[in-house]
PDB file as gemmi writes it, atoms N, CA and C in Angstrom:
CRYST1    1.000    1.000    1.000  90.00  90.00  90.00 P 1                      
ATOM      1  N   GLN A   1       3.487  36.900  35.681  1.00  0.00           N  
ATOM      2  CA  GLN A   1       3.372  37.513  37.037  1.00  0.00           C  
ATOM      3  C   GLN A   1       5.097  36.597  37.341  1.00  0.00           C  
ATOM      4  N   VAL A   2       5.842  37.312  37.850  1.00  0.00           N  
ATOM      5  CA  VAL A   2       6.931  36.410  38.445  1.00  0.00           C  
ATOM      6  C   VAL A   2       6.951  35.411  39.517  1.00  0.00           C  
ATOM      7  N   GLN A   3       6.702  34.232  39.395  1.00  0.00           N  
ATOM      8  CA  GLN A   3       6.813  33.269  40.400  1.00  0.00           C  
ATOM      9  C   GLN A   3       8.500  32.855  40.679  1.00  0.00           C  
ATOM     10  N   LEU A   4       8.661  32.240  42.010  1.00  0.00           N  
ATOM     11  CA  LEU A   4       9.789  31.915  42.991  1.00  0.00           C  
ATOM     12  C   LEU A   4      10.084  31.340  43.735  1.00  0.00           C  
ATOM     13  N   ALA A   5      10.234  30.098  43.594  1.00  0.00           N  
ATOM     14  CA  ALA A   5      10.296  28.773  43.908  1.00  0.00           C  
ATOM     15  C   ALA A   5      11.870  28.377  44.979  1.00  0.00           C  
ATOM     16  N   GLU A   6      11.770  28.643  45.966  1.00  0.00           N  
ATOM     17  CA  GLU A   6      12.774  27.836  47.075  1.00  0.00           C  
ATOM     18  C   GLU A   6      13.146  26.523  47.372  1.00  0.00           C  
ATOM     19  N   SER A   7      14.103  26.083  47.389  1.00  0.00           N  
ATOM     20  CA  SER A   7      14.386  24.255  47.574  1.00  0.00           C  
ATOM     21  C   SER A   7      15.988  24.317  48.323  1.00  0.00           C  
ATOM     22  N   GLY A   8      15.796  23.107  49.035  1.00  0.00           N  
ATOM     23  CA  GLY A   8      17.550  22.898  49.394  1.00  0.00           C  
ATOM     24  C   GLY A   8      16.976  22.492  50.884  1.00  0.00           C  
ATOM     25  N   GLY A   9      16.162  23.137  51.387  1.00  0.00           N  
ATOM     26  CA  GLY A   9      16.468  23.568  52.860  1.00  0.00           C  
ATOM     27  C   GLY A   9      16.401  22.127  54.101  1.00  0.00           C  
ATOM     28  N   GLY A  10      16.192  21.963  55.128  1.00  0.00           N  
ATOM     29  CA  GLY A  10      16.628  20.434  55.900  1.00  0.00           C  
ATOM     30  C   GLY A  10      16.689  20.346  57.166  1.00  0.00           C  
ATOM     31  N   LEU A  11      16.888  19.409  57.567  1.00  0.00           N  
ATOM     32  CA  LEU A  11      17.819  19.313  59.056  1.00  0.00           C  
ATOM     33  C   LEU A  11      18.817  18.957  59.040  1.00  0.00           C  
ATOM     34  N   VAL A  12      20.008  19.596  59.498  1.00  0.00           N  
ATOM     35  CA  VAL A  12      20.940  19.054  59.617  1.00  0.00           C  
ATOM     36  C   VAL A  12      21.860  20.041  61.215  1.00  0.00           C  
ATOM     37  N   GLN A  13      22.438  18.971  61.238  1.00  0.00           N  
ATOM     38  CA  GLN A  13      23.271  19.192  62.363  1.00  0.00           C  
ATOM     39  C   GLN A  13      23.945  20.590  62.116  1.00  0.00           C  
ATOM     40  N   ALA A  14      24.564  21.043  63.802  1.00  0.00           N  
ATOM     41  CA  ALA A  14      25.785  22.486  63.723  1.00  0.00           C  
ATOM     42  C   ALA A  14      26.735  22.056  63.111  1.00  0.00           C  
ATOM     43  N   GLY A  15      27.074  22.959  62.615  1.00  0.00           N  
ATOM     44  CA  GLY A  15      28.643  22.764  61.899  1.00  0.00           C  
ATOM     45  C   GLY A  15      28.576  22.147  59.709  1.00  0.00           C  
ATOM     46  N   GLU A  16      27.255  21.411  59.810  1.00  0.00           N  
ATOM     47  CA  GLU A  16      27.096  20.896  58.292  1.00  0.00           C  
ATOM     48  C   GLU A  16      26.568  21.894  57.528  1.00  0.00           C  
ATOM     49  N   SER A  17      26.897  21.775  56.419  1.00  0.00           N  
ATOM     50  CA  SER A  17      26.011  22.810  54.836  1.00  0.00           C  
ATOM     51  C   SER A  17      24.744  22.288  54.385  1.00  0.00           C  
ATOM     52  N   LEU A  18      24.472  23.374  53.227  1.00  0.00           N  
ATOM     53  CA  LEU A  18      23.482  23.224  52.994  1.00  0.00           C  
ATOM     54  C   LEU A  18      23.431  24.104  51.767  1.00  0.00           C  
ATOM     55  N   ARG A  19      22.316  23.470  50.840  1.00  0.00           N  
ATOM     56  CA  ARG A  19      23.218  24.456  49.486  1.00  0.00           C  
ATOM     57  C   ARG A  19      21.350  24.841  49.272  1.00  0.00           C  
ATOM     58  N   LEU A  20      20.945  25.996  49.214  1.00  0.00           N  
ATOM     59  CA  LEU A  20      19.751  26.411  48.312  1.00  0.00           C  
ATOM     60  C   LEU A  20      19.538  26.957  47.253  1.00  0.00           C  
ATOM     61  N   SER A  21      18.405  26.655  46.753  1.00  0.00           N  
ATOM     62  CA  SER A  21      18.001  26.934  45.144  1.00  0.00           C  
ATOM     63  C   SER A  21      16.858  28.109  45.226  1.00  0.00           C  
ATOM     64  N   CYS A  22      17.216  28.990  44.485  1.00  0.00           N  
ATOM     65  CA  CYS A  22      16.198  29.884  44.431  1.00  0.00           C  
ATOM     66  C   CYS A  22      15.610  29.699  42.633  1.00  0.00           C  
ATOM     67  N   VAL A  23      14.419  29.698  42.072  1.00  0.00           N  
ATOM     68  CA  VAL A  23      14.180  29.353  40.407  1.00  0.00           C  
ATOM     69  C   VAL A  23      13.238  30.146  40.453  1.00  0.00           C  
ATOM     70  N   MET A  24      13.196  31.333  39.102  1.00  0.00           N  
ATOM     71  CA  MET A  24      12.215  31.995  38.768  1.00  0.00           C  
ATOM     72  C   MET A  24      11.590  31.727  37.565  1.00  0.00           C  
ATOM     73  N   SER A  25      10.253  32.239  37.964  1.00  0.00           N  
ATOM     74  CA  SER A  25       9.553  31.670  36.711  1.00  0.00           C  
ATOM     75  C   SER A  25       8.456  32.984  36.249  1.00  0.00           C  
ATOM     76  N   GLY A  26       7.561  32.703  35.219  1.00  0.00           N  
ATOM     77  CA  GLY A  26       6.834  33.304  34.843  1.00  0.00           C  
ATOM     78  C   GLY A  26       6.746  34.267  34.627  1.00  0.00           C  
ATOM     79  N   SER A  27       8.129  34.875  34.027  1.00  0.00           N  
ATOM     80  CA  SER A  27       8.212  36.658  33.770  1.00  0.00           C  
ATOM     81  C   SER A  27       9.525  35.813  32.470  1.00  0.00           C  
ATOM     82  N   ILE A  28       8.989  37.164  31.794  1.00  0.00           N  
ATOM     83  CA  ILE A  28      10.468  37.058  30.722  1.00  0.00           C  
ATOM     84  C   ILE A  28      11.062  38.510  31.213  1.00  0.00           C  
ATOM     85  N   PHE A  29      11.056  38.784  31.717  1.00  0.00           N  
ATOM     86  CA  PHE A  29      11.715  40.042  32.239  1.00  0.00           C  
ATOM     87  C   PHE A  29      12.674  39.658  33.748  1.00  0.00           C  
ATOM     88  N   ARG A  30      14.079  39.947  33.667  1.00  0.00           N  
ATOM     89  CA  ARG A  30      15.462  39.534  34.424  1.00  0.00           C  
ATOM     90  C   ARG A  30      15.143  39.902  35.958  1.00  0.00           C  
ATOM     91  N   ILE A  31      15.652  39.205  36.929  1.00  0.00           N  
ATOM     92  CA  ILE A  31      15.740  40.372  37.989  1.00  0.00           C  
ATOM     93  C   ILE A  31      17.122  40.427  38.083  1.00  0.00           C  
ATOM     94  N   ASN A  32      17.683  41.625  38.047  1.00  0.00           N  
ATOM     95  CA  ASN A  32      18.824  41.717  38.360  1.00  0.00           C  
ATOM     96  C   ASN A  32      19.839  41.609  39.471  1.00  0.00           C  
ATOM     97  N   ASP A  33      19.337  41.977  40.445  1.00  0.00           N  
ATOM     98  CA  ASP A  33      19.690  42.600  41.749  1.00  0.00           C  
ATOM     99  C   ASP A  33      18.972  40.629  42.604  1.00  0.00           C  
ATOM    100  N   MET A  34      19.283  39.691  43.299  1.00  0.00           N  
ATOM    101  CA  MET A  34      18.407  39.332  44.005  1.00  0.00           C  
ATOM    102  C   MET A  34      18.942  38.934  45.533  1.00  0.00           C  
ATOM    103  N   GLY A  35      18.073  38.685  46.117  1.00  0.00           N  
ATOM    104  CA  GLY A  35      18.611  38.767  47.521  1.00  0.00           C  
ATOM    105  C   GLY A  35      17.972  36.992  48.841  1.00  0.00           C  
ATOM    106  N   TRP A  36      18.667  36.862  49.668  1.00  0.00           N  
ATOM    107  CA  TRP A  36      17.987  35.611  50.282  1.00  0.00           C  
ATOM    108  C   TRP A  36      17.978  36.457  51.831  1.00  0.00           C  
ATOM    109  N   TYR A  37      16.434  35.959  51.877  1.00  0.00           N  
ATOM    110  CA  TYR A  37      16.006  36.203  53.355  1.00  0.00           C  
ATOM    111  C   TYR A  37      15.475  35.088  54.283  1.00  0.00           C  
ATOM    112  N   ARG A  38      16.009  35.431  55.148  1.00  0.00           N  
ATOM    113  CA  ARG A  38      14.863  34.241  56.411  1.00  0.00           C  
ATOM    114  C   ARG A  38      13.868  34.819  57.401  1.00  0.00           C  
ATOM    115  N   GLN A  39      13.507  34.006  57.779  1.00  0.00           N  
ATOM    116  CA  GLN A  39      12.497  34.731  58.954  1.00  0.00           C  
ATOM    117  C   GLN A  39      12.710  33.664  59.781  1.00  0.00           C  
ATOM    118  N   ALA A  40      12.719  33.713  60.888  1.00  0.00           N  
ATOM    119  CA  ALA A  40      13.067  33.181  62.254  1.00  0.00           C  
ATOM    120  C   ALA A  40      11.912  32.559  63.033  1.00  0.00           C  
ATOM    121  N   PRO A  41      11.432  32.127  63.930  1.00  0.00           N  
ATOM    122  CA  PRO A  41      10.205  32.046  64.454  1.00  0.00           C  
ATOM    123  C   PRO A  41       9.708  33.288  65.684  1.00  0.00           C  
ATOM    124  N   GLY A  42       8.994  34.017  65.149  1.00  0.00           N  
ATOM    125  CA  GLY A  42       8.650  35.144  66.061  1.00  0.00           C  
ATOM    126  C   GLY A  42       9.774  36.542  65.763  1.00  0.00           C  
ATOM    127  N   ALA A  43      10.552  36.346  64.618  1.00  0.00           N  
ATOM    128  CA  ALA A  43      11.144  37.400  63.886  1.00  0.00           C  
ATOM    129  C   ALA A  43      10.383  37.594  63.152  1.00  0.00           C  
ATOM    130  N   GLN A  44      11.033  38.741  62.281  1.00  0.00           N  
ATOM    131  CA  GLN A  44      10.381  40.141  61.344  1.00  0.00           C  
ATOM    132  C   GLN A  44      11.508  39.362  59.877  1.00  0.00           C  
ATOM    133  N   ARG A  45      11.470  39.244  59.057  1.00  0.00           N  
ATOM    134  CA  ARG A  45      11.818  38.694  58.012  1.00  0.00           C  
ATOM    135  C   ARG A  45      13.349  39.632  57.165  1.00  0.00           C  
ATOM    136  N   GLU A  46      14.357  39.211  57.436  1.00  0.00           N  
ATOM    137  CA  GLU A  46      15.753  40.350  57.185  1.00  0.00           C  
ATOM    138  C   GLU A  46      15.928  39.586  55.654  1.00  0.00           C  
ATOM    139  N   LYS A  47      16.908  40.631  54.960  1.00  0.00           N  
ATOM    140  CA  LYS A  47      17.752  40.302  54.164  1.00  0.00           C  
ATOM    141  C   LYS A  47      19.013  39.716  54.615  1.00  0.00           C  
ATOM    142  N   ILE A  48      19.488  38.452  53.898  1.00  0.00           N  
ATOM    143  CA  ILE A  48      20.792  38.307  54.651  1.00  0.00           C  
ATOM    144  C   ILE A  48      22.172  38.454  53.822  1.00  0.00           C  
ATOM    145  N   ALA A  49      21.615  38.560  52.441  1.00  0.00           N  
ATOM    146  CA  ALA A  49      22.497  38.468  51.189  1.00  0.00           C  
ATOM    147  C   ALA A  49      21.971  38.555  50.720  1.00  0.00           C  
ATOM    148  N   HIS A  50      22.338  39.332  48.876  1.00  0.00           N  
ATOM    149  CA  HIS A  50      22.681  39.503  48.132  1.00  0.00           C  
ATOM    150  C   HIS A  50      23.138  39.555  47.396  1.00  0.00           C  
ATOM    151  N   ILE A  51      22.713  39.336  45.955  1.00  0.00           N  
ATOM    152  CA  ILE A  51      24.342  40.106  44.382  1.00  0.00           C  
ATOM    153  C   ILE A  51      23.737  40.770  43.516  1.00  0.00           C  
ATOM    154  N   THR A  52      24.073  41.201  42.852  1.00  0.00           N  
ATOM    155  CA  THR A  52      23.760  42.268  41.980  1.00  0.00           C  
ATOM    156  C   THR A  52      23.992  41.767  40.796  1.00  0.00           C  
ATOM    157  N   SER A  53      23.693  42.695  40.043  1.00  0.00           N  
ATOM    158  CA  SER A  53      23.717  42.324  38.183  1.00  0.00           C  
ATOM    159  C   SER A  53      25.417  42.398  38.058  1.00  0.00           C  
ATOM    160  N   THR A  54      26.022  43.167  38.724  1.00  0.00           N  
ATOM    161  CA  THR A  54      27.199  43.071  38.535  1.00  0.00           C  
ATOM    162  C   THR A  54      28.352  41.684  39.263  1.00  0.00           C  
ATOM    163  N   GLY A  55      27.318  41.369  40.139  1.00  0.00           N  
ATOM    164  CA  GLY A  55      27.863  40.097  41.142  1.00  0.00           C  
ATOM    165  C   GLY A  55      28.621  40.284  42.274  1.00  0.00           C  
ATOM    166  N   SER A  56      28.621  41.928  42.425  1.00  0.00           N  
ATOM    167  CA  SER A  56      29.079  42.188  43.834  1.00  0.00           C  
ATOM    168  C   SER A  56      27.952  42.076  44.641  1.00  0.00           C  
ATOM    169  N   THR A  57      28.396  41.273  45.684  1.00  0.00           N  
ATOM    170  CA  THR A  57      27.409  41.157  47.072  1.00  0.00           C  
ATOM    171  C   THR A  57      27.626  41.841  48.269  1.00  0.00           C  
ATOM    172  N   MET A  58      26.575  41.036  48.944  1.00  0.00           N  
ATOM    173  CA  MET A  58      26.497  42.004  50.571  1.00  0.00           C  
ATOM    174  C   MET A  58      26.172  40.754  51.172  1.00  0.00           C  
ATOM    175  N   TYR A  59      26.756  40.925  52.651  1.00  0.00           N  
ATOM    176  CA  TYR A  59      26.522  40.023  53.632  1.00  0.00           C  
ATOM    177  C   TYR A  59      25.984  40.862  54.842  1.00  0.00           C  
ATOM    178  N   VAL A  60      25.008  40.227  55.725  1.00  0.00           N  
ATOM    179  CA  VAL A  60      25.147  40.499  57.164  1.00  0.00           C  
ATOM    180  C   VAL A  60      25.733  40.168  58.224  1.00  0.00           C  
ATOM    181  N   ASP A  61      26.573  40.085  58.884  1.00  0.00           N  
ATOM    182  CA  ASP A  61      27.305  39.954  60.284  1.00  0.00           C  
ATOM    183  C   ASP A  61      27.225  38.390  60.616  1.00  0.00           C  
ATOM    184  N   SER A  62      25.957  38.125  60.733  1.00  0.00           N  
ATOM    185  CA  SER A  62      25.932  37.319  61.377  1.00  0.00           C  
ATOM    186  C   SER A  62      25.833  35.986  60.390  1.00  0.00           C  
ATOM    187  N   VAL A  63      26.077  36.017  59.184  1.00  0.00           N  
ATOM    188  CA  VAL A  63      26.642  35.103  58.434  1.00  0.00           C  
ATOM    189  C   VAL A  63      27.412  35.084  57.323  1.00  0.00           C  
ATOM    190  N   ARG A  64      28.360  36.549  57.246  1.00  0.00           N  
ATOM    191  CA  ARG A  64      29.534  36.583  56.279  1.00  0.00           C  
ATOM    192  C   ARG A  64      30.867  36.003  56.846  1.00  0.00           C  
ATOM    193  N   SER A  65      31.248  35.046  55.906  1.00  0.00           N  
ATOM    194  CA  SER A  65      32.534  33.941  55.841  1.00  0.00           C  
ATOM    195  C   SER A  65      31.663  32.980  55.846  1.00  0.00           C  
ATOM    196  N   ARG A  66      29.780  32.740  56.096  1.00  0.00           N  
ATOM    197  CA  ARG A  66      29.424  31.624  56.030  1.00  0.00           C  
ATOM    198  C   ARG A  66      29.280  30.968  55.307  1.00  0.00           C  
ATOM    199  N   PHE A  67      28.198  31.906  54.498  1.00  0.00           N  
ATOM    200  CA  PHE A  67      27.182  32.404  53.647  1.00  0.00           C  
ATOM    201  C   PHE A  67      28.094  32.640  52.310  1.00  0.00           C  
ATOM    202  N   THR A  68      27.343  31.750  51.209  1.00  0.00           N  
ATOM    203  CA  THR A  68      28.285  32.711  49.840  1.00  0.00           C  
ATOM    204  C   THR A  68      26.825  32.178  48.869  1.00  0.00           C  
ATOM    205  N   ILE A  69      26.471  33.567  48.236  1.00  0.00           N  
ATOM    206  CA  ILE A  69      25.329  33.500  47.608  1.00  0.00           C  
ATOM    207  C   ILE A  69      26.036  33.751  46.352  1.00  0.00           C  
ATOM    208  N   SER A  70      25.375  33.126  45.424  1.00  0.00           N  
ATOM    209  CA  SER A  70      25.801  33.119  43.632  1.00  0.00           C  
ATOM    210  C   SER A  70      24.106  32.498  42.772  1.00  0.00           C  
ATOM    211  N   ARG A  71      24.350  32.659  41.362  1.00  0.00           N  
ATOM    212  CA  ARG A  71      23.867  32.978  40.458  1.00  0.00           C  
ATOM    213  C   ARG A  71      24.228  31.786  39.398  1.00  0.00           C  
ATOM    214  N   ASP A  72      23.517  31.559  38.357  1.00  0.00           N  
ATOM    215  CA  ASP A  72      23.754  30.582  37.798  1.00  0.00           C  
ATOM    216  C   ASP A  72      23.734  31.387  36.381  1.00  0.00           C  
ATOM    217  N   ASP A  73      24.632  31.640  35.574  1.00  0.00           N  
ATOM    218  CA  ASP A  73      24.712  33.388  34.908  1.00  0.00           C  
ATOM    219  C   ASP A  73      24.695  31.999  34.022  1.00  0.00           C  
ATOM    220  N   ALA A  74      24.965  31.084  33.308  1.00  0.00           N  
ATOM    221  CA  ALA A  74      24.085  30.019  32.291  1.00  0.00           C  
ATOM    222  C   ALA A  74      22.653  30.686  32.227  1.00  0.00           C  
ATOM    223  N   ASN A  75      22.275  30.599  32.939  1.00  0.00           N  
ATOM    224  CA  ASN A  75      20.864  30.257  33.172  1.00  0.00           C  
ATOM    225  C   ASN A  75      20.376  31.317  34.271  1.00  0.00           C  
ATOM    226  N   ALA A  76      19.852  32.853  33.630  1.00  0.00           N  
ATOM    227  CA  ALA A  76      19.394  33.615  34.601  1.00  0.00           C  
ATOM    228  C   ALA A  76      18.557  33.545  35.759  1.00  0.00           C  
ATOM    229  N   THR A  77      17.639  32.080  35.656  1.00  0.00           N  
ATOM    230  CA  THR A  77      16.407  32.326  36.821  1.00  0.00           C  
ATOM    231  C   THR A  77      16.796  31.733  37.416  1.00  0.00           C  
ATOM    232  N   LYS A  78      17.938  31.677  38.146  1.00  0.00           N  
ATOM    233  CA  LYS A  78      18.863  30.110  38.971  1.00  0.00           C  
ATOM    234  C   LYS A  78      19.441  31.156  39.737  1.00  0.00           C  
ATOM    235  N   TRP A  79      19.426  31.264  41.637  1.00  0.00           N  
ATOM    236  CA  TRP A  79      20.039  31.702  42.083  1.00  0.00           C  
ATOM    237  C   TRP A  79      20.254  30.681  43.539  1.00  0.00           C  
ATOM    238  N   TYR A  80      21.507  30.490  44.419  1.00  0.00           N  
ATOM    239  CA  TYR A  80      21.698  29.835  44.896  1.00  0.00           C  
ATOM    240  C   TYR A  80      22.304  30.226  46.106  1.00  0.00           C  
ATOM    241  N   LEU A  81      22.203  29.555  47.274  1.00  0.00           N  
ATOM    242  CA  LEU A  81      22.695  29.818  48.874  1.00  0.00           C  
ATOM    243  C   LEU A  81      23.703  28.602  49.190  1.00  0.00           C  
ATOM    244  N   GLN A  82      24.680  29.066  49.627  1.00  0.00           N  
ATOM    245  CA  GLN A  82      25.977  27.990  50.203  1.00  0.00           C  
ATOM    246  C   GLN A  82      26.097  28.090  51.352  1.00  0.00           C  
ATOM    247  N   MET A  83      25.392  27.220  52.105  1.00  0.00           N  
ATOM    248  CA  MET A  83      25.264  27.393  53.661  1.00  0.00           C  
ATOM    249  C   MET A  83      26.716  26.602  54.662  1.00  0.00           C  
ATOM    250  N   ASN A  84      27.489  27.287  54.885  1.00  0.00           N  
ATOM    251  CA  ASN A  84      28.593  26.574  55.687  1.00  0.00           C  
ATOM    252  C   ASN A  84      28.238  26.658  57.207  1.00  0.00           C  
ATOM    253  N   LYS A  85      29.002  25.507  58.315  1.00  0.00           N  
ATOM    254  CA  LYS A  85      28.802  26.016  59.312  1.00  0.00           C  
ATOM    255  C   LYS A  85      27.933  26.523  60.358  1.00  0.00           C  
ATOM    256  N   LEU A  86      26.917  25.198  59.476  1.00  0.00           N  
ATOM    257  CA  LEU A  86      25.173  26.172  59.915  1.00  0.00           C  
ATOM    258  C   LEU A  86      25.391  25.833  61.975  1.00  0.00           C  
ATOM    259  N   LYS A  87      24.805  27.073  62.197  1.00  0.00           N  
ATOM    260  CA  LYS A  87      24.439  27.087  63.793  1.00  0.00           C  
ATOM    261  C   LYS A  87      22.944  27.331  63.987  1.00  0.00           C  
ATOM    262  N   HIS A  88      22.905  26.833  65.057  1.00  0.00           N  
ATOM    263  CA  HIS A  88      21.248  26.857  65.956  1.00  0.00           C  
ATOM    264  C   HIS A  88      20.244  28.433  65.547  1.00  0.00           C  
ATOM    265  N   GLU A  89      21.005  29.054  65.201  1.00  0.00           N  
ATOM    266  CA  GLU A  89      20.555  30.368  65.283  1.00  0.00           C  
ATOM    267  C   GLU A  89      19.933  30.401  63.718  1.00  0.00           C  
ATOM    268  N   ASP A  90      20.696  29.516  62.911  1.00  0.00           N  
ATOM    269  CA  ASP A  90      20.307  29.849  61.539  1.00  0.00           C  
ATOM    270  C   ASP A  90      18.998  28.795  61.124  1.00  0.00           C  
ATOM    271  N   TYR A  91      18.071  28.616  61.766  1.00  0.00           N  
ATOM    272  CA  TYR A  91      17.052  28.106  62.437  1.00  0.00           C  
ATOM    273  C   TYR A  91      16.221  28.602  61.517  1.00  0.00           C  
ATOM    274  N   ALA A  92      15.849  28.961  60.583  1.00  0.00           N  
ATOM    275  CA  ALA A  92      14.482  29.802  60.050  1.00  0.00           C  
ATOM    276  C   ALA A  92      13.964  29.032  58.506  1.00  0.00           C  
ATOM    277  N   VAL A  93      13.184  29.656  58.152  1.00  0.00           N  
ATOM    278  CA  VAL A  93      12.502  29.985  56.736  1.00  0.00           C  
ATOM    279  C   VAL A  93      13.295  30.638  56.089  1.00  0.00           C  
ATOM    280  N   TYR A  94      13.934  29.798  54.830  1.00  0.00           N  
ATOM    281  CA  TYR A  94      14.733  31.040  53.524  1.00  0.00           C  
ATOM    282  C   TYR A  94      13.795  31.106  52.805  1.00  0.00           C  
ATOM    283  N   TYR A  95      14.363  32.559  51.861  1.00  0.00           N  
ATOM    284  CA  TYR A  95      13.230  32.829  50.860  1.00  0.00           C  
ATOM    285  C   TYR A  95      14.235  33.832  50.075  1.00  0.00           C  
ATOM    286  N   CYS A  96      13.945  33.724  48.689  1.00  0.00           N  
ATOM    287  CA  CYS A  96      14.835  34.468  47.650  1.00  0.00           C  
ATOM    288  C   CYS A  96      13.574  35.407  47.261  1.00  0.00           C  
ATOM    289  N   ASN A  97      14.563  36.450  46.935  1.00  0.00           N  
ATOM    290  CA  ASN A  97      13.494  38.003  46.016  1.00  0.00           C  
ATOM    291  C   ASN A  97      14.341  39.073  46.094  1.00  0.00           C  
ATOM    292  N   ARG A  98      14.059  39.677  45.143  1.00  0.00           N  
ATOM    293  CA  ARG A  98      14.552  41.031  44.292  1.00  0.00           C  
ATOM    294  C   ARG A  98      15.163  41.413  45.701  1.00  0.00           C  
ATOM    295  N   ALA A  99      16.651  41.832  45.685  1.00  0.00           N  
ATOM    296  CA  ALA A  99      16.992  42.580  46.277  1.00  0.00           C  
ATOM    297  C   ALA A  99      16.766  43.770  47.319  1.00  0.00           C  
ATOM    298  N   TYR A 100      15.906  44.948  46.105  1.00  0.00           N  
ATOM    299  CA  TYR A 100      15.070  45.925  46.330  1.00  0.00           C  
ATOM    300  C   TYR A 100      14.038  46.106  45.982  1.00  0.00           C  
ATOM    301  N   ALA A 101      12.920  45.920  47.071  1.00  0.00           N  
ATOM    302  CA  ALA A 101      11.675  46.401  47.019  1.00  0.00           C  
ATOM    303  C   ALA A 101      11.086  45.241  46.367  1.00  0.00           C  
ATOM    304  N   PRO A 102      11.219  43.961  47.235  1.00  0.00           N  
ATOM    305  CA  PRO A 102      10.874  42.428  47.534  1.00  0.00           C  
ATOM    306  C   PRO A 102       9.278  42.563  47.418  1.00  0.00           C  
ATOM    307  N   SER A 103       8.830  41.700  46.486  1.00  0.00           N  
ATOM    308  CA  SER A 103       7.512  41.536  46.610  1.00  0.00           C  
ATOM    309  C   SER A 103       7.149  39.470  46.275  1.00  0.00           C  
ATOM    310  N   GLY A 104       5.857  39.378  46.282  1.00  0.00           N  
ATOM    311  CA  GLY A 104       5.625  37.860  45.604  1.00  0.00           C  
ATOM    312  C   GLY A 104       6.166  37.044  46.247  1.00  0.00           C  
ATOM    313  N   TRP A 105       6.239  36.913  47.441  1.00  0.00           N  
ATOM    314  CA  TRP A 105       7.033  35.887  48.248  1.00  0.00           C  
ATOM    315  C   TRP A 105       6.864  34.505  48.058  1.00  0.00           C  
ATOM    316  N   GLY A 106       7.907  33.440  47.293  1.00  0.00           N  
ATOM    317  CA  GLY A 106       7.185  32.194  47.568  1.00  0.00           C  
ATOM    318  C   GLY A 106       6.943  31.204  48.684  1.00  0.00           C  
ATOM    319  N   GLN A 107       7.166  30.267  48.338  1.00  0.00           N  
ATOM    320  CA  GLN A 107       6.575  29.241  50.069  1.00  0.00           C  
ATOM    321  C   GLN A 107       8.054  29.362  50.669  1.00  0.00           C  
ATOM    322  N   GLY A 108       9.095  29.423  50.581  1.00  0.00           N  
ATOM    323  CA  GLY A 108      10.141  29.316  51.395  1.00  0.00           C  
ATOM    324  C   GLY A 108      11.304  28.180  51.577  1.00  0.00           C  
ATOM    325  N   THR A 109      12.408  27.816  52.180  1.00  0.00           N  
ATOM    326  CA  THR A 109      12.251  26.460  52.106  1.00  0.00           C  
ATOM    327  C   THR A 109      12.898  26.001  54.084  1.00  0.00           C  
ATOM    328  N   GLN A 110      12.455  25.121  54.410  1.00  0.00           N  
ATOM    329  CA  GLN A 110      12.620  25.631  55.842  1.00  0.00           C  
ATOM    330  C   GLN A 110      14.375  25.061  56.133  1.00  0.00           C  
ATOM    331  N   VAL A 111      14.878  25.566  57.045  1.00  0.00           N  
ATOM    332  CA  VAL A 111      16.412  25.275  57.573  1.00  0.00           C  
ATOM    333  C   VAL A 111      16.168  25.178  58.939  1.00  0.00           C  
ATOM    334  N   THR A 112      16.331  23.988  59.634  1.00  0.00           N  
ATOM    335  CA  THR A 112      16.662  23.536  60.691  1.00  0.00           C  
ATOM    336  C   THR A 112      18.133  22.407  61.266  1.00  0.00           C  
ATOM    337  N   VAL A 113      18.524  23.422  62.616  1.00  0.00           N  
ATOM    338  CA  VAL A 113      19.557  22.950  62.244  1.00  0.00           C  
ATOM    339  C   VAL A 113      19.743  22.595  63.996  1.00  0.00           C  
ATOM    340  N   SER A 114      19.634  21.540  64.308  1.00  0.00           N  
ATOM    341  CA  SER A 114      20.389  20.441  65.669  1.00  0.00           C  
ATOM    342  C   SER A 114      21.689  20.756  66.414  1.00  0.00           C  
ATOM    343  N   SER A 115      21.745  21.157  67.633  1.00  0.00           N  
ATOM    344  CA  SER A 115      22.680  21.642  68.624  1.00  0.00           C  
ATOM    345  C   SER A 115      23.510  20.358  68.729  1.00  0.00           C  
TER     346      SER A 115                                                      
END                                                                             
C-alpha cells in the first residue's frame, strides 16, 4: 500500500520561503503524476500544483510564480514544493498525492505564515 509522507512545513514570516518534501513508500509502482494540495481552515482541499511524468507542471493562479514543484529524478519516490514569497493566505496543511484520482492521504505538513 502506497504511503505518502510530507515534511518541511513550519512557521515563517510573510515573504520568507519554505521547501516541502514528499516521500512515497510501500509500493513497487511509480506515481507518474504527482500533485501538491493544501487545505486551509474551513476550506476544502485544493490542488495547487502538479508535475507529470514528462516534467510538465501546472500551478493555480494564487501560487504561480511563487511556488515551484519538482521531483528527484534520481529517486522516483521524492517530490518537492519550493515556496517563495509566502503570504498569510498560504496558511494551510499541505499534502502530496497523485495528481489525478488522489487517495490514501498522508498526515500533511502545516505551513503557518505570520504577517
